Coordinates of C-alpha atoms and ligand atoms in Angstrom, one line a residue:
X1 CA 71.2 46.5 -40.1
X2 CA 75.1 46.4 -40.9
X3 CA 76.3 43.5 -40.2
X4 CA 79.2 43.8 -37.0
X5 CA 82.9 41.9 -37.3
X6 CA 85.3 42.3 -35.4
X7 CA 88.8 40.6 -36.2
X8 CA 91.0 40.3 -33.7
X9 CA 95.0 40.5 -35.0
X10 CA 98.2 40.2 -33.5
X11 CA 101.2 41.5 -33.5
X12 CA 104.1 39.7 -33.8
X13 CA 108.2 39.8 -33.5
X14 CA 109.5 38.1 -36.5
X15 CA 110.4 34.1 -36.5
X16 CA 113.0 34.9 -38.5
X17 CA 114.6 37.7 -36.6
X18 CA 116.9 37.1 -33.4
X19 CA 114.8 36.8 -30.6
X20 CA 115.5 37.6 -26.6
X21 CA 114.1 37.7 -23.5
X22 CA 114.0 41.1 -21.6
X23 CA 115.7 41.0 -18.0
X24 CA 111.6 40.7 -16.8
X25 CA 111.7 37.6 -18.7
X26 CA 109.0 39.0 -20.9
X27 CA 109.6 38.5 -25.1
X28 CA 111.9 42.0 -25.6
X29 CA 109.5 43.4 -28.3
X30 CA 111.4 46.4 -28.8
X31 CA 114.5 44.7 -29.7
X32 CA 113.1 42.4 -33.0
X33 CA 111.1 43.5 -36.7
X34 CA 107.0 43.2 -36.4
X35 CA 104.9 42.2 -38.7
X36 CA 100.9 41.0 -38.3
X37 CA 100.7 37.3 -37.4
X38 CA 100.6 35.4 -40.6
X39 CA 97.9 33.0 -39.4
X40 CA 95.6 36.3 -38.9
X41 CA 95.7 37.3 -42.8
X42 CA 93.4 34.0 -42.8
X43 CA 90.8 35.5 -40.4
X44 CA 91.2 38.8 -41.9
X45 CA 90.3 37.4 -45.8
X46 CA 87.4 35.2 -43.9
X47 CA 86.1 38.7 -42.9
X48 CA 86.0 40.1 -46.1
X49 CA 84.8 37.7 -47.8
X50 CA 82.2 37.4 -45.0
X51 CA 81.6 41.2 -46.0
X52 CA 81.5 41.2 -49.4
X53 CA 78.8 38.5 -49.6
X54 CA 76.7 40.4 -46.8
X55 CA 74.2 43.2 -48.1
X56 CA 75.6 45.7 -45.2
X57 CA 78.9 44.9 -43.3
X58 CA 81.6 46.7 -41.5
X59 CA 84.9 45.1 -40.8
X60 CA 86.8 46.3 -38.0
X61 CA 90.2 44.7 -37.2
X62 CA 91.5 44.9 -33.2
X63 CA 94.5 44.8 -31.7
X64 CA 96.1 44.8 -28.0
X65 CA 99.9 45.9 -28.6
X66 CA 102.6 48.4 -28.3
X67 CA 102.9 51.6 -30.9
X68 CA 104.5 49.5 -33.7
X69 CA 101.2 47.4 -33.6
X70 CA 99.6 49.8 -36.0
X71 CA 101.9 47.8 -38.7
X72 CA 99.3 45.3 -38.2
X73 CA 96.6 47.2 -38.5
X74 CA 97.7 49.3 -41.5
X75 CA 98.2 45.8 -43.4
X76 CA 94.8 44.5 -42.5
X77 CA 92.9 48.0 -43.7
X78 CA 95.4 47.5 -46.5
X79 CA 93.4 44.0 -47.6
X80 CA 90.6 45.8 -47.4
X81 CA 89.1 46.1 -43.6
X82 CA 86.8 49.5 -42.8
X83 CA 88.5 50.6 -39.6
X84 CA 90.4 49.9 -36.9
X85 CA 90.5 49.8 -32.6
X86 CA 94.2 49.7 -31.0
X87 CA 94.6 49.0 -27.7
X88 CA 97.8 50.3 -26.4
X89 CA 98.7 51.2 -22.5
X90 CA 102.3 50.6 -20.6
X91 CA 100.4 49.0 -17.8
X92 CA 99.7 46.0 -20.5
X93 CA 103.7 44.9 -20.5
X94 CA 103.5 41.5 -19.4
X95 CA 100.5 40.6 -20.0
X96 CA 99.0 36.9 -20.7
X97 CA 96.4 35.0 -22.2
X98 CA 94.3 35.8 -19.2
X99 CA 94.8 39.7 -19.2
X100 CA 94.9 40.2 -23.5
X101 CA 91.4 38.0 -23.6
X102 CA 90.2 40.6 -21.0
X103 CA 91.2 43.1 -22.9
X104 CA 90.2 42.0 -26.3
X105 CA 86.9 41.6 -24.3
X106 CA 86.4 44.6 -23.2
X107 CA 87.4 46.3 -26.6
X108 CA 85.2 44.1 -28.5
X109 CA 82.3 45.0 -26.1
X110 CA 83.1 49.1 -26.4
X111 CA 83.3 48.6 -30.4
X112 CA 80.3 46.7 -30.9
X113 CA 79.9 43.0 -33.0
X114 CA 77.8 40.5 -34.4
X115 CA 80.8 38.3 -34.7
X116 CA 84.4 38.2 -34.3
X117 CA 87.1 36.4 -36.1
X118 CA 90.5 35.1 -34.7
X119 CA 93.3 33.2 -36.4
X120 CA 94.2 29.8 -35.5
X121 CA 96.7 30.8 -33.1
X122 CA 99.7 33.1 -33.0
X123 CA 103.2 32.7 -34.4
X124 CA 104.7 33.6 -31.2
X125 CA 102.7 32.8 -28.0
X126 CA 100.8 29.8 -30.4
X127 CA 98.8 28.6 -27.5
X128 CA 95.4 28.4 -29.9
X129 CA 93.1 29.4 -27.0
X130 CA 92.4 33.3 -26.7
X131 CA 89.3 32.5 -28.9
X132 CA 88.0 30.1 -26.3
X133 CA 88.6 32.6 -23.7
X134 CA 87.2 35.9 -25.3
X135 CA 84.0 33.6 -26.0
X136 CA 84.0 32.6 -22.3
X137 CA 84.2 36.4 -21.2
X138 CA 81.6 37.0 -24.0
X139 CA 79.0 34.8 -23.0
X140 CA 78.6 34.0 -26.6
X141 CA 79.4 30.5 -28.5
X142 CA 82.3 29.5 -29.9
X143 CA 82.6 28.4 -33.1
X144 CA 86.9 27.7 -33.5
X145 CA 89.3 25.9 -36.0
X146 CA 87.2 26.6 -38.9
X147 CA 88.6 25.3 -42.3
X148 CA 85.1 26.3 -44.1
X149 CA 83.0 29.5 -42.5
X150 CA 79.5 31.4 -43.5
X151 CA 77.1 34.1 -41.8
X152 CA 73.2 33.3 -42.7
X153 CA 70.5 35.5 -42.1
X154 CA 72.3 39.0 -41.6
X155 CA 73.2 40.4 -37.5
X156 CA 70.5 38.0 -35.8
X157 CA 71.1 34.9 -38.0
X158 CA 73.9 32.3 -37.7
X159 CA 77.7 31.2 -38.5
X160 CA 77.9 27.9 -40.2
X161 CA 81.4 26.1 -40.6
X162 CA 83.7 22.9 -41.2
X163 CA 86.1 21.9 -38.6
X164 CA 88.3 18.9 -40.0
X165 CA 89.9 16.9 -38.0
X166 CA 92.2 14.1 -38.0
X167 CA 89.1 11.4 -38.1
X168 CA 85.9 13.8 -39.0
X169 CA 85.1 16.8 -40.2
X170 CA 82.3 18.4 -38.6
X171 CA 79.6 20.9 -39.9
X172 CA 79.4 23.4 -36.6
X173 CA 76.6 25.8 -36.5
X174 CA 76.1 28.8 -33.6
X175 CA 73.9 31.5 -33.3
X176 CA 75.1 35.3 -33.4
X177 CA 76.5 37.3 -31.7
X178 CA 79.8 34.4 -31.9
X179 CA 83.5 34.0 -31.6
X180 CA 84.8 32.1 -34.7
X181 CA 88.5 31.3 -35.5
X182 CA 89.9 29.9 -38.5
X183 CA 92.6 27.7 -39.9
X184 CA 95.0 28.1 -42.5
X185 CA 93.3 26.0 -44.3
X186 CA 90.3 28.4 -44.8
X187 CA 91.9 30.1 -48.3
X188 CA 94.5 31.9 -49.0
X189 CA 94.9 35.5 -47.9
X190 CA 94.5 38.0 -50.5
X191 CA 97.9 40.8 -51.5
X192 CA 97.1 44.5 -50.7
X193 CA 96.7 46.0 -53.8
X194 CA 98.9 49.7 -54.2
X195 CA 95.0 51.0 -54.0
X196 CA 94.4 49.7 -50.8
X197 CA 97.5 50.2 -49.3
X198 CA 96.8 54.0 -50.4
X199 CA 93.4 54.1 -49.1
X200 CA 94.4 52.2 -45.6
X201 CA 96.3 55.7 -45.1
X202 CA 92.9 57.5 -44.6
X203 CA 90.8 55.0 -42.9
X204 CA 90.3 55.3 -39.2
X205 CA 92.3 54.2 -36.6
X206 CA 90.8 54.2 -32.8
X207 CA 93.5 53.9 -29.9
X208 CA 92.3 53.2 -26.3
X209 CA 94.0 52.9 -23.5
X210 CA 92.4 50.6 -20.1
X211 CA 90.8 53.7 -18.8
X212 CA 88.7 54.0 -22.2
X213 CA 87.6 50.4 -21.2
X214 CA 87.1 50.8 -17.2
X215 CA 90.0 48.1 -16.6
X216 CA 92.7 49.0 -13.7
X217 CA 96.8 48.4 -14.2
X218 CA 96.4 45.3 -11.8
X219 CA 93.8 43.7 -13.5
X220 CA 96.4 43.5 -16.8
X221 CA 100.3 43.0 -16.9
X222 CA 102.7 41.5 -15.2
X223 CA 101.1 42.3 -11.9
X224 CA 97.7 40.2 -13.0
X225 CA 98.8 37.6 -14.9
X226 CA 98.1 34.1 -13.8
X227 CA 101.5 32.8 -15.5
X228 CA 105.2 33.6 -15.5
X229 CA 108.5 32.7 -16.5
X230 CA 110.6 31.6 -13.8
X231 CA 113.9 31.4 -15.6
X232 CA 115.1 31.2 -18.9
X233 CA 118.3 29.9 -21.1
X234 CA 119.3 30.5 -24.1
X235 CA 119.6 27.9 -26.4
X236 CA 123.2 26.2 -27.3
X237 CA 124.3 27.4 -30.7
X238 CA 123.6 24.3 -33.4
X239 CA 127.2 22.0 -33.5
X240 CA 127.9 20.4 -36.8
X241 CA 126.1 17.1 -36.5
X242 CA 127.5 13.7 -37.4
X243 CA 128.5 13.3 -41.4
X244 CA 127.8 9.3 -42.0
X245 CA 129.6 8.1 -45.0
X246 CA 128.4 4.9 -46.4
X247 CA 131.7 2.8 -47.1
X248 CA 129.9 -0.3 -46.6
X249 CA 129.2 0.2 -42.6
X250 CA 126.7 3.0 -43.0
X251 CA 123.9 1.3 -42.3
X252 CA 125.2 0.0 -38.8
X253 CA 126.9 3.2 -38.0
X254 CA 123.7 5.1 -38.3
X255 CA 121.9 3.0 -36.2
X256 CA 124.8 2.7 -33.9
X257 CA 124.1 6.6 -33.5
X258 CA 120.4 6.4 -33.5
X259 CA 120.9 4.1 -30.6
X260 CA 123.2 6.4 -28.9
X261 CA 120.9 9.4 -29.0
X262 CA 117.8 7.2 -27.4
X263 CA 116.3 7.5 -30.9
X264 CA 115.7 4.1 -31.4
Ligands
FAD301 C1 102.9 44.2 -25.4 C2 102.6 42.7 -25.0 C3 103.3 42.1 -24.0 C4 103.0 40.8 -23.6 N1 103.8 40.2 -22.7 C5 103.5 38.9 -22.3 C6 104.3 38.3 -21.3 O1 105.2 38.8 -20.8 N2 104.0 37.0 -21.0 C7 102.9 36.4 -21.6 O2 102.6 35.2 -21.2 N3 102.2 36.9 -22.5 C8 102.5 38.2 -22.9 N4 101.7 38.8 -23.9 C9 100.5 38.2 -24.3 C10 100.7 37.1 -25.3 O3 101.7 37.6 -26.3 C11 99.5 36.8 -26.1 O4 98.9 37.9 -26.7 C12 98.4 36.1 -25.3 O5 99.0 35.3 -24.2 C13 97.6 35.3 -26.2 O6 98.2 34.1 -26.4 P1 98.7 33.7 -27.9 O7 99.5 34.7 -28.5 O8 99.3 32.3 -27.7 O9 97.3 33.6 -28.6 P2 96.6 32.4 -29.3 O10 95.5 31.9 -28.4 O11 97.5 31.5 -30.0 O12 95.9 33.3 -30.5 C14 94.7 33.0 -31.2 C15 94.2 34.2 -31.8 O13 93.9 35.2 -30.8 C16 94.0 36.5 -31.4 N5 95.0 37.3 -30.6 C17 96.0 36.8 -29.7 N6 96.6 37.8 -29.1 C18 96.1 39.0 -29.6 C19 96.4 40.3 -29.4 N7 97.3 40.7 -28.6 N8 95.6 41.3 -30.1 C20 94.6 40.8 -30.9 N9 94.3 39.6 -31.2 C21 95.1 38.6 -30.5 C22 94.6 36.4 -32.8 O14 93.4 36.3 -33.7 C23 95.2 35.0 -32.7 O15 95.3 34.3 -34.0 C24 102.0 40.1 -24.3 C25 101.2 40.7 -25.3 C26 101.5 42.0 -25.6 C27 100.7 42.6 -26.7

């Protein structure tokens, strides 16, 4: 039996792009460069390798985002993933950790898995806990912050893995099915090669929308979300800072400005 995972990938506007808020106060993705979260190339080479040391695996990368989303999804078929599940509806604008875990959920569930893999976190929302969640709404165990991860014994066996910490590191074990999600400390994410990115063209790309998953507009969006922004301001433009010149006083005049800023 062929061996099930599911990676779940994100998104993202680009950190290095100007960012803004929309007048809903929601991230305005239309107006800011995409790209797939850096911290998912980690979970997507995990899966691969996963897959290549498996006699029989299929890797199948998910995402919940708008139409440019498919960015994402072309680069991880480009590294080398089988095929692909995009989740994309208007009613999902606004949408937080809450609604995109019951999403992923439901997606996941539809696809079909043995395990999934998630990153870290994201580089935009970064709150490191939508693998928590989607375990939670699984009913399976979660294995997370993995800087070391295997699969024993095929579809019914187990995922073994480090977690290092700041005093340990753990060996974790769980059985399958399981939510895993790994660090960037798990090895480094492998280049598309121009064959890859050539044969991502032609692999298969499934969009659903939340009737193909039996989920209604309130349930998702603004309208269900359990968080919001209330209000928002931009941050001052970065003023020139204070140029110390060392003519004997420096010392004392830095830590008179320490002292000044409450730094010290
Ligand atoms: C179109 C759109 C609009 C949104 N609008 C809002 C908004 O207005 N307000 C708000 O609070 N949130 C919004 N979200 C949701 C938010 O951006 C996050 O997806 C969600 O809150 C998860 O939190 P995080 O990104 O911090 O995930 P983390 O918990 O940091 O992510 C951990 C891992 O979960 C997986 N993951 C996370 N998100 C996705 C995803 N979308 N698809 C696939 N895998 C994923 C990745 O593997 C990631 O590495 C929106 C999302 C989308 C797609």
């Amino acid at each position: 039996m062929s061996l099930r995972i599911v990676v779940c990938v994100k998104y993202v506007p680009d950190a290095t792009g100007d960012r803004h808020f929309a007048d809903d106060l929601t991230v305005d993705r239309d107006d800011v460069d995409g790209l797939l979260s850096e911290l998912d190339e980690y979970a997507v080479e995990q899966a691969l390798q996963i897959a290549e040391e498996a006699d029989d695996a299929e890797v199948t990368v998910l995402t919940v985002g708008p139409e440019d989303a498919k960015d994402a999804l072309r680069k991880a078929l480009s590294m080398g993933a089988d095929k692909a599940v995009h989740v994309e509806d208007d009613d999902l604008h606004g949408s937080d950790v809450m609604g995109t875990s019951l999403v992923l959920a439901k997606a996941v569930e539809k696809t079909g898995y043995d395990v999934v893999i998630a990153g870290m976190a994201s580089t935009d929302g970064v709150m490191g806990v939508l693998p928590a969640i989607l375990a939670e709404r699984l009913g399976v165990p979660q294995v997370t912050l993995l800087s070391e991860v295997k699969i024993e014994g095929g579809p019914n066996g187990k995922v073994t893995g480090r977690r290092d910490g700041d005093a340990a590191s753990e060996q974790l074990e769980a059985s399958l099915p399981a939510v895993v999600s790994v660090t960037d400390q798990s090895g480094e994410a492998r280049y598309p090669s121009f064959k890859g990115i050539m044969a991502a063209k032609k692999k298969p790309v499934e969009s659903l929308d939340l009737s193909d998953l039996d989920l209604e507009a309130e349930e998702v969006g603004l309208e269900g979300a359990w968080t919001a922004v209330d209000s928002a301001t931009e941050r001052p433009a970065r003023t020139a800072g204070t140029i110390v010149k060392d003519e004997g006083e420096g010392g004392k005049q830095l830590a008179e400005f320490l002292a000044g800023q409450k730094f010290i």
